[in-house]
Amino acid sequence: MYLIIKTSQEEIDRQGSLFEAARGHWRIDPDRASTCSHAVIALIGQKDIKAVYKMDKWYPSTLIDNRYVFSGEPDIVEEKKLVGKKLNSKWTAKGLENPILYSKENELLEV
């Protein structure tokens, strides 16, 4: 299972890196998010996958109540398979506002 995280270029600029913009501070169920092995990162309004991180653990945010951040690192093998590929249209449809989505492996990419 993959966790799709959509972030913005403004958030990347504000946080200083794509990883920092992607890793938190999310309003999620950490138990459900822990069922996902990888975070697949895309920019809001775009289909191209920008990065893939192997997630280790979810922690409560120290900055925002009831929000969580993950620890992890880039997964080179998964990035070679996924970066630059297009997310399935069901994850990028207009009006789909949630920046956190859960995807099975066979539903992740555009066919």
mmCIF file of N, CA and C in Angstrom:
data_model
loop_
_atom_site.group_PDB
_atom_site.id
_atom_site.type_symbol
_atom_site.label_atom_id
_atom_site.label_comp_id
_atom_site.label_asym_id
_atom_site.label_seq_id
_atom_site.Cartn_x
_atom_site.Cartn_y
_atom_site.Cartn_z
ATOM 1 N N MET A 1 0.846 -1.167 0.000
ATOM 2 C CA MET A 1 0.000 0.000 0.000
ATOM 3 C C MET A 1 0.899 1.240 0.000
ATOM 4 N N TYR A 2 0.501 2.220 -0.795
ATOM 5 C CA TYR A 2 1.236 3.486 -0.885
ATOM 6 C C TYR A 2 0.409 4.621 -0.289
ATOM 7 N N LEU A 3 1.096 5.566 0.302
ATOM 8 C CA LEU A 3 0.478 6.797 0.764
ATOM 9 C C LEU A 3 0.865 7.869 -0.245
ATOM 10 N N ILE A 4 -0.107 8.438 -0.916
ATOM 11 C CA ILE A 4 0.161 9.521 -1.863
ATOM 12 C C ILE A 4 0.058 10.824 -1.095
ATOM 13 N N ILE A 5 1.087 11.636 -1.190
ATOM 14 C CA ILE A 5 1.101 12.940 -0.526
ATOM 15 C C ILE A 5 1.269 13.997 -1.601
ATOM 16 N N LYS A 6 0.324 14.946 -1.620
ATOM 17 C CA LYS A 6 0.412 16.054 -2.569
ATOM 18 C C LYS A 6 0.817 17.310 -1.806
ATOM 19 N N THR A 7 1.857 17.950 -2.273
ATOM 20 C CA THR A 7 2.335 19.172 -1.651
ATOM 21 C C THR A 7 2.486 20.248 -2.725
ATOM 22 N N SER A 8 2.854 21.438 -2.319
ATOM 23 C CA SER A 8 2.979 22.548 -3.272
ATOM 24 C C SER A 8 4.422 23.032 -3.342
ATOM 25 N N GLN A 9 4.749 23.701 -4.433
ATOM 26 C CA GLN A 9 6.087 24.285 -4.566
ATOM 27 C C GLN A 9 6.300 25.337 -3.475
ATOM 28 N N GLU A 10 5.256 26.050 -3.114
ATOM 29 C CA GLU A 10 5.369 27.061 -2.050
ATOM 30 C C GLU A 10 5.754 26.404 -0.723
ATOM 31 N N GLU A 11 5.164 25.247 -0.440
ATOM 32 C CA GLU A 11 5.491 24.542 0.807
ATOM 33 C C GLU A 11 6.920 23.998 0.761
ATOM 34 N N ILE A 12 7.347 23.525 -0.380
ATOM 35 C CA ILE A 12 8.729 23.062 -0.526
ATOM 36 C C ILE A 12 9.693 24.214 -0.270
ATOM 37 N N ASP A 13 9.406 25.368 -0.862
ATOM 38 C CA ASP A 13 10.251 26.547 -0.654
ATOM 39 C C ASP A 13 10.259 26.961 0.816
ATOM 40 N N ARG A 14 9.098 26.920 1.443
ATOM 41 C CA ARG A 14 8.974 27.326 2.848
ATOM 42 C C ARG A 14 9.710 26.363 3.780
ATOM 43 N N GLN A 15 9.615 25.057 3.506
ATOM 44 C CA GLN A 15 10.230 24.046 4.374
ATOM 45 C C GLN A 15 11.706 23.803 4.044
ATOM 46 N N GLY A 16 12.122 24.175 2.838
ATOM 47 C CA GLY A 16 13.524 24.030 2.476
ATOM 48 C C GLY A 16 13.874 22.781 1.678
ATOM 49 N N SER A 17 12.945 21.820 1.597
ATOM 50 C CA SER A 17 13.201 20.621 0.796
ATOM 51 C C SER A 17 11.885 19.890 0.529
ATOM 52 N N LEU A 18 11.903 19.072 -0.493
ATOM 53 C CA LEU A 18 10.724 18.268 -0.812
ATOM 54 C C LEU A 18 10.416 17.310 0.332
ATOM 55 N N PHE A 19 11.443 16.688 0.907
ATOM 56 C CA PHE A 19 11.222 15.754 2.011
ATOM 57 C C PHE A 19 10.534 16.432 3.192
ATOM 58 N N GLU A 20 11.016 17.585 3.601
ATOM 59 C CA GLU A 20 10.421 18.277 4.742
ATOM 60 C C GLU A 20 8.977 18.705 4.453
ATOM 61 N N ALA A 21 8.710 19.113 3.237
ATOM 62 C CA ALA A 21 7.339 19.493 2.865
ATOM 63 C C ALA A 21 6.416 18.281 2.854
ATOM 64 N N ALA A 22 6.950 17.129 2.502
ATOM 65 C CA ALA A 22 6.124 15.929 2.355
ATOM 66 C C ALA A 22 5.908 15.181 3.672
ATOM 67 N N ARG A 23 6.835 15.257 4.599
ATOM 68 C CA ARG A 23 6.786 14.374 5.767
ATOM 69 C C ARG A 23 5.781 14.777 6.833
ATOM 70 N N GLY A 24 5.279 15.971 6.792
ATOM 71 C CA GLY A 24 4.303 16.341 7.832
ATOM 72 C C GLY A 24 3.898 17.770 7.682
ATOM 73 N N HIS A 25 3.089 18.137 8.361
ATOM 74 C CA HIS A 25 2.302 17.871 9.552
ATOM 75 C C HIS A 25 0.878 17.559 9.107
ATOM 76 N N TRP A 26 0.539 16.278 9.097
ATOM 77 C CA TRP A 26 -0.700 15.803 8.497
ATOM 78 C C TRP A 26 -1.717 15.386 9.547
ATOM 79 N N ARG A 27 -2.972 15.638 9.235
ATOM 80 C CA ARG A 27 -4.071 15.151 10.056
ATOM 81 C C ARG A 27 -4.443 13.775 9.506
ATOM 82 N N ILE A 28 -3.914 12.753 10.128
ATOM 83 C CA ILE A 28 -4.111 11.381 9.657
ATOM 84 C C ILE A 28 -4.342 10.461 10.843
ATOM 85 N N ASP A 29 -4.746 9.255 10.541
ATOM 86 C CA ASP A 29 -4.773 8.184 11.523
ATOM 87 C C ASP A 29 -3.416 7.488 11.404
ATOM 88 N N PRO A 30 -2.536 7.644 12.385
ATOM 89 C CA PRO A 30 -1.188 7.070 12.255
ATOM 90 C C PRO A 30 -1.202 5.546 12.117
ATOM 91 N N ASP A 31 -2.194 4.871 12.686
ATOM 92 C CA ASP A 31 -2.276 3.417 12.531
ATOM 93 C C ASP A 31 -2.566 3.049 11.081
ATOM 94 N N ARG A 32 -3.484 3.765 10.445
ATOM 95 C CA ARG A 32 -3.784 3.486 9.037
ATOM 96 C C ARG A 32 -2.586 3.850 8.160
ATOM 97 N N ALA A 33 -1.983 5.010 8.414
ATOM 98 C CA ALA A 33 -0.824 5.431 7.615
ATOM 99 C C ALA A 33 0.326 4.444 7.759
ATOM 100 N N SER A 34 0.443 3.801 8.906
ATOM 101 C CA SER A 34 1.512 2.827 9.130
ATOM 102 C C SER A 34 1.334 1.554 8.313
ATOM 103 N N THR A 35 0.155 1.356 7.734
ATOM 104 C CA THR A 35 -0.053 0.191 6.864
ATOM 105 C C THR A 35 0.587 0.404 5.495
ATOM 106 N N CYS A 36 1.008 1.634 5.215
ATOM 107 C CA CYS A 36 1.660 1.964 3.940
ATOM 108 C C CYS A 36 3.172 1.904 4.122
ATOM 109 N N SER A 37 3.840 1.284 3.176
ATOM 110 C CA SER A 37 5.293 1.166 3.279
ATOM 111 C C SER A 37 6.022 2.379 2.713
ATOM 112 N N HIS A 38 5.393 3.040 1.717
ATOM 113 C CA HIS A 38 6.057 4.130 1.013
ATOM 114 C C HIS A 38 5.140 5.342 0.859
ATOM 115 N N ALA A 39 5.758 6.505 0.858
ATOM 116 C CA ALA A 39 5.070 7.746 0.519
ATOM 117 C C ALA A 39 5.475 8.123 -0.900
ATOM 118 N N VAL A 40 4.485 8.317 -1.745
ATOM 119 C CA VAL A 40 4.697 8.742 -3.133
ATOM 120 C C VAL A 40 4.327 10.220 -3.180
ATOM 121 N N ILE A 41 5.243 11.056 -3.644
ATOM 122 C CA ILE A 41 5.067 12.503 -3.566
ATOM 123 C C ILE A 41 4.810 13.097 -4.948
ATOM 124 N N ALA A 42 3.791 13.955 -5.013
ATOM 125 C CA ALA A 42 3.474 14.692 -6.232
ATOM 126 C C ALA A 42 3.129 16.123 -5.835
ATOM 127 N N LEU A 43 3.221 17.021 -6.796
ATOM 128 C CA LEU A 43 2.825 18.403 -6.550
ATOM 129 C C LEU A 43 1.327 18.540 -6.817
ATOM 130 N N ILE A 44 0.679 19.367 -6.049
ATOM 131 C CA ILE A 44 -0.743 19.626 -6.221
ATOM 132 C C ILE A 44 -0.998 20.081 -7.652
ATOM 133 N N GLY A 45 -2.004 19.476 -8.282
ATOM 134 C CA GLY A 45 -2.375 19.849 -9.639
ATOM 135 C C GLY A 45 -1.547 19.194 -10.726
ATOM 136 N N GLN A 46 -0.598 18.328 -10.329
ATOM 137 C CA GLN A 46 0.240 17.640 -11.310
ATOM 138 C C GLN A 46 0.132 16.129 -11.113
ATOM 139 N N LYS A 47 0.385 15.390 -12.176
ATOM 140 C CA LYS A 47 0.307 13.934 -12.121
ATOM 141 C C LYS A 47 1.660 13.269 -11.921
ATOM 142 N N ASP A 48 2.745 13.948 -12.268
ATOM 143 C CA ASP A 48 4.077 13.344 -12.218
ATOM 144 C C ASP A 48 4.521 13.073 -10.785
ATOM 145 N N ILE A 49 5.016 11.864 -10.551
ATOM 146 C CA ILE A 49 5.576 11.511 -9.251
ATOM 147 C C ILE A 49 6.961 12.150 -9.138
ATOM 148 N N LYS A 50 7.189 12.858 -8.033
ATOM 149 C CA LYS A 50 8.445 13.587 -7.829
ATOM 150 C C LYS A 50 9.449 12.837 -6.951
ATOM 151 N N ALA A 51 8.956 12.017 -6.015
ATOM 152 C CA ALA A 51 9.848 11.309 -5.096
ATOM 153 C C ALA A 51 9.098 10.146 -4.466
ATOM 154 N N VAL A 52 9.875 9.196 -3.932
ATOM 155 C CA VAL A 52 9.309 8.070 -3.191
ATOM 156 C C VAL A 52 10.165 7.880 -1.941
ATOM 157 N N TYR A 53 9.507 7.866 -0.787
ATOM 158 C CA TYR A 53 10.203 7.685 0.483
ATOM 159 C C TYR A 53 9.732 6.414 1.167
ATOM 160 N N LYS A 54 10.665 5.664 1.702
ATOM 161 C CA LYS A 54 10.345 4.522 2.565
ATOM 162 C C LYS A 54 10.056 5.106 3.936
ATOM 163 N N MET A 55 8.850 4.890 4.429
ATOM 164 C CA MET A 55 8.459 5.454 5.726
ATOM 165 C C MET A 55 8.806 4.466 6.833
ATOM 166 N N ASP A 56 9.444 4.987 7.884
ATOM 167 C CA ASP A 56 9.813 4.149 9.025
ATOM 168 C C ASP A 56 8.745 4.168 10.107
ATOM 169 N N LYS A 57 8.346 5.361 10.513
ATOM 170 C CA LYS A 57 7.434 5.489 11.645
ATOM 171 C C LYS A 57 6.741 6.850 11.608
ATOM 172 N N TRP A 58 5.558 6.913 12.185
ATOM 173 C CA TRP A 58 4.809 8.165 12.333
ATOM 174 C C TRP A 58 4.918 8.645 13.775
ATOM 175 N N TYR A 59 5.102 9.965 13.936
ATOM 176 C CA TYR A 59 5.244 10.578 15.251
ATOM 177 C C TYR A 59 4.276 11.750 15.375
ATOM 178 N N PRO A 60 3.809 12.027 16.596
ATOM 179 C CA PRO A 60 3.017 13.245 16.783
ATOM 180 C C PRO A 60 3.879 14.478 16.477
ATOM 181 N N SER A 61 3.291 15.446 15.810
ATOM 182 C CA SER A 61 3.992 16.690 15.511
ATOM 183 C C SER A 61 4.277 17.441 16.805
ATOM 184 N N THR A 62 5.437 18.046 16.883
ATOM 185 C CA THR A 62 5.763 18.887 18.036
ATOM 186 C C THR A 62 5.348 20.335 17.789
ATOM 187 N N LEU A 63 4.860 20.620 16.565
ATOM 188 C CA LEU A 63 4.492 21.986 16.207
ATOM 189 C C LEU A 63 2.984 22.225 16.159
ATOM 190 N N ILE A 64 2.217 21.190 15.759
ATOM 191 C CA ILE A 64 0.779 21.360 15.568
ATOM 192 C C ILE A 64 0.051 20.208 16.238
ATOM 193 N N ASP A 65 -0.891 20.529 17.126
ATOM 194 C CA ASP A 65 -1.665 19.488 17.809
ATOM 195 C C ASP A 65 -2.458 18.647 16.823
ATOM 196 N N ASN A 66 -2.606 17.366 17.149
ATOM 197 C CA ASN A 66 -3.400 16.415 16.366
ATOM 198 C C ASN A 66 -2.900 16.241 14.934
ATOM 199 N N ARG A 67 -1.624 16.446 14.726
ATOM 200 C CA ARG A 67 -1.000 16.240 13.419
ATOM 201 C C ARG A 67 0.193 15.305 13.600
ATOM 202 N N TYR A 68 0.598 14.684 12.487
ATOM 203 C CA TYR A 68 1.663 13.691 12.541
ATOM 204 C C TYR A 68 2.685 13.925 11.434
ATOM 205 N N VAL A 69 3.917 13.461 11.698
ATOM 206 C CA VAL A 69 5.007 13.497 10.728
ATOM 207 C C VAL A 69 5.618 12.107 10.651
ATOM 208 N N PHE A 70 6.241 11.791 9.509
ATOM 209 C CA PHE A 70 6.895 10.493 9.408
ATOM 210 C C PHE A 70 8.404 10.658 9.310
ATOM 211 N N SER A 71 9.096 9.617 9.726
ATOM 212 C CA SER A 71 10.532 9.540 9.490
ATOM 213 C C SER A 71 10.725 8.562 8.337
ATOM 214 N N GLY A 72 11.768 8.757 7.594
ATOM 215 C CA GLY A 72 12.022 7.876 6.463
ATOM 216 C C GLY A 72 13.179 8.385 5.632
ATOM 217 N N GLU A 73 13.351 7.743 4.487
ATOM 218 C CA GLU A 73 14.440 8.124 3.582
ATOM 219 C C GLU A 73 14.052 7.765 2.157
ATOM 220 N N PRO A 74 14.718 8.373 1.181
ATOM 221 C CA PRO A 74 14.423 8.025 -0.213
ATOM 222 C C PRO A 74 14.657 6.533 -0.459
ATOM 223 N N ASP A 75 13.798 5.948 -1.269
ATOM 224 C CA ASP A 75 13.955 4.548 -1.660
ATOM 225 C C ASP A 75 14.392 4.548 -3.121
ATOM 226 N N ILE A 76 15.679 4.348 -3.342
ATOM 227 C CA ILE A 76 16.273 4.452 -4.677
ATOM 228 C C ILE A 76 15.631 3.466 -5.659
ATOM 229 N N VAL A 77 15.381 2.248 -5.227
ATOM 230 C CA VAL A 77 14.789 1.233 -6.105
ATOM 231 C C VAL A 77 13.385 1.656 -6.534
ATOM 232 N N GLU A 78 12.555 2.068 -5.583
ATOM 233 C CA GLU A 78 11.194 2.500 -5.904
ATOM 234 C C GLU A 78 11.202 3.788 -6.731
ATOM 235 N N GLU A 79 12.138 4.693 -6.446
ATOM 236 C CA GLU A 79 12.221 5.927 -7.226
ATOM 237 C C GLU A 79 12.534 5.624 -8.689
ATOM 238 N N LYS A 80 13.424 4.676 -8.943
ATOM 239 C CA LYS A 80 13.747 4.316 -10.331
ATOM 240 C C LYS A 80 12.517 3.791 -11.058
ATOM 241 N N LYS A 81 11.646 3.091 -10.339
ATOM 242 C CA LYS A 81 10.428 2.547 -10.942
ATOM 243 C C LYS A 81 9.332 3.592 -11.118
ATOM 244 N N LEU A 82 9.280 4.596 -10.207
ATOM 245 C CA LEU A 82 8.090 5.455 -10.157
ATOM 246 C C LEU A 82 8.293 6.932 -10.497
ATOM 247 N N VAL A 83 9.429 7.514 -10.171
ATOM 248 C CA VAL A 83 9.617 8.949 -10.398
ATOM 249 C C VAL A 83 9.506 9.255 -11.893
ATOM 250 N N GLY A 84 8.708 10.272 -12.199
ATOM 251 C CA GLY A 84 8.463 10.669 -13.579
ATOM 252 C C GLY A 84 7.240 10.008 -14.188
ATOM 253 N N LYS A 85 6.749 8.943 -13.553
ATOM 254 C CA LYS A 85 5.524 8.294 -14.030
ATOM 255 C C LYS A 85 4.315 9.105 -13.587
ATOM 256 N N LYS A 86 3.187 8.849 -14.222
ATOM 257 C CA LYS A 86 1.952 9.586 -13.949
ATOM 258 C C LYS A 86 1.085 8.836 -12.941
ATOM 259 N N LEU A 87 0.577 9.588 -11.950
ATOM 260 C CA LEU A 87 -0.403 9.029 -11.031
ATOM 261 C C LEU A 87 -1.691 8.723 -11.776
ATOM 262 N N ASN A 88 -2.393 7.717 -11.327
ATOM 263 C CA ASN A 88 -3.708 7.378 -11.841
ATOM 264 C C ASN A 88 -4.613 8.610 -11.753
ATOM 265 N N SER A 89 -5.420 8.834 -12.775
ATOM 266 C CA SER A 89 -6.321 9.996 -12.819
ATOM 267 C C SER A 89 -7.272 10.048 -11.633
ATOM 268 N N LYS A 90 -7.586 8.891 -11.050
ATOM 269 C CA LYS A 90 -8.492 8.895 -9.899
ATOM 270 C C LYS A 90 -7.876 9.631 -8.709
ATOM 271 N N TRP A 91 -6.529 9.758 -8.676
ATOM 272 C CA TRP A 91 -5.857 10.458 -7.577
ATOM 273 C C TRP A 91 -5.604 11.929 -7.884
ATOM 274 N N THR A 92 -5.858 12.348 -9.113
ATOM 275 C CA THR A 92 -5.584 13.736 -9.493
ATOM 276 C C THR A 92 -6.819 14.432 -10.054
ATOM 277 N N ALA A 93 -7.988 13.827 -9.896
ATOM 278 C CA ALA A 93 -9.221 14.391 -10.445
ATOM 279 C C ALA A 93 -9.501 15.765 -9.842
ATOM 280 N N LYS A 94 -10.042 16.638 -10.667
ATOM 281 C CA LYS A 94 -10.400 17.979 -10.219
ATOM 282 C C LYS A 94 -11.413 17.866 -9.084
ATOM 283 N N GLY A 95 -11.219 18.655 -8.049
ATOM 284 C CA GLY A 95 -12.110 18.650 -6.899
ATOM 285 C C GLY A 95 -11.667 17.702 -5.791
ATOM 286 N N LEU A 96 -10.654 16.875 -6.060
ATOM 287 C CA LEU A 96 -10.126 15.969 -5.047
ATOM 288 C C LEU A 96 -9.141 16.761 -4.194
ATOM 289 N N GLU A 97 -9.608 17.247 -3.070
ATOM 290 C CA GLU A 97 -8.835 18.219 -2.303
ATOM 291 C C GLU A 97 -7.925 17.626 -1.236
ATOM 292 N N ASN A 98 -8.185 16.400 -0.813
ATOM 293 C CA ASN A 98 -7.386 15.825 0.258
ATOM 294 C C ASN A 98 -5.937 15.612 -0.206
ATOM 295 N N PRO A 99 -4.953 16.155 0.524
ATOM 296 C CA PRO A 99 -3.560 15.990 0.112
ATOM 297 C C PRO A 99 -2.971 14.628 0.474
ATOM 298 N N ILE A 100 -3.720 13.822 1.222
ATOM 299 C CA ILE A 100 -3.275 12.490 1.628
ATOM 300 C C ILE A 100 -4.252 11.464 1.070
ATOM 301 N N LEU A 101 -3.726 10.502 0.306
ATOM 302 C CA LEU A 101 -4.560 9.464 -0.296
ATOM 303 C C LEU A 101 -3.879 8.114 -0.121
ATOM 304 N N TYR A 102 -4.664 7.078 -0.051
ATOM 305 C CA TYR A 102 -4.147 5.721 0.105
ATOM 306 C C TYR A 102 -4.396 4.953 -1.180
ATOM 307 N N SER A 103 -3.355 4.290 -1.692
ATOM 308 C CA SER A 103 -3.483 3.584 -2.962
ATOM 309 C C SER A 103 -2.874 2.190 -2.884
ATOM 310 N N LYS A 104 -3.592 1.233 -3.455
ATOM 311 C CA LYS A 104 -3.005 -0.087 -3.645
ATOM 312 C C LYS A 104 -2.008 0.024 -4.796
ATOM 313 N N GLU A 105 -1.046 -0.863 -4.817
ATOM 314 C CA GLU A 105 0.004 -0.805 -5.841
ATOM 315 C C GLU A 105 -0.584 -0.818 -7.256
ATOM 316 N N ASN A 106 -1.590 -1.665 -7.477
ATOM 317 C CA ASN A 106 -2.153 -1.785 -8.829
ATOM 318 C C ASN A 106 -3.042 -0.616 -9.234
ATOM 319 N N GLU A 107 -3.306 0.323 -8.328
ATOM 320 C CA GLU A 107 -4.120 1.498 -8.638
ATOM 321 C C GLU A 107 -3.317 2.783 -8.672
ATOM 322 N N LEU A 108 -2.014 2.708 -8.417
ATOM 323 C CA LEU A 108 -1.194 3.908 -8.266
ATOM 324 C C LEU A 108 -0.975 4.666 -9.569
ATOM 325 N N LEU A 109 -0.628 3.958 -10.630
ATOM 326 C CA LEU A 109 -0.204 4.623 -11.869
ATOM 327 C C LEU A 109 -1.295 4.662 -12.926
ATOM 328 N N GLU A 110 -1.169 5.654 -13.807
ATOM 329 C CA GLU A 110 -2.036 5.754 -14.986
ATOM 330 C C GLU A 110 -1.766 4.550 -15.865
ATOM 331 N N VAL A 111 -2.828 3.962 -16.364
ATOM 332 C CA VAL A 111 -2.688 2.774 -17.236
ATOM 333 C C VAL A 111 -2.566 3.194 -18.679
#
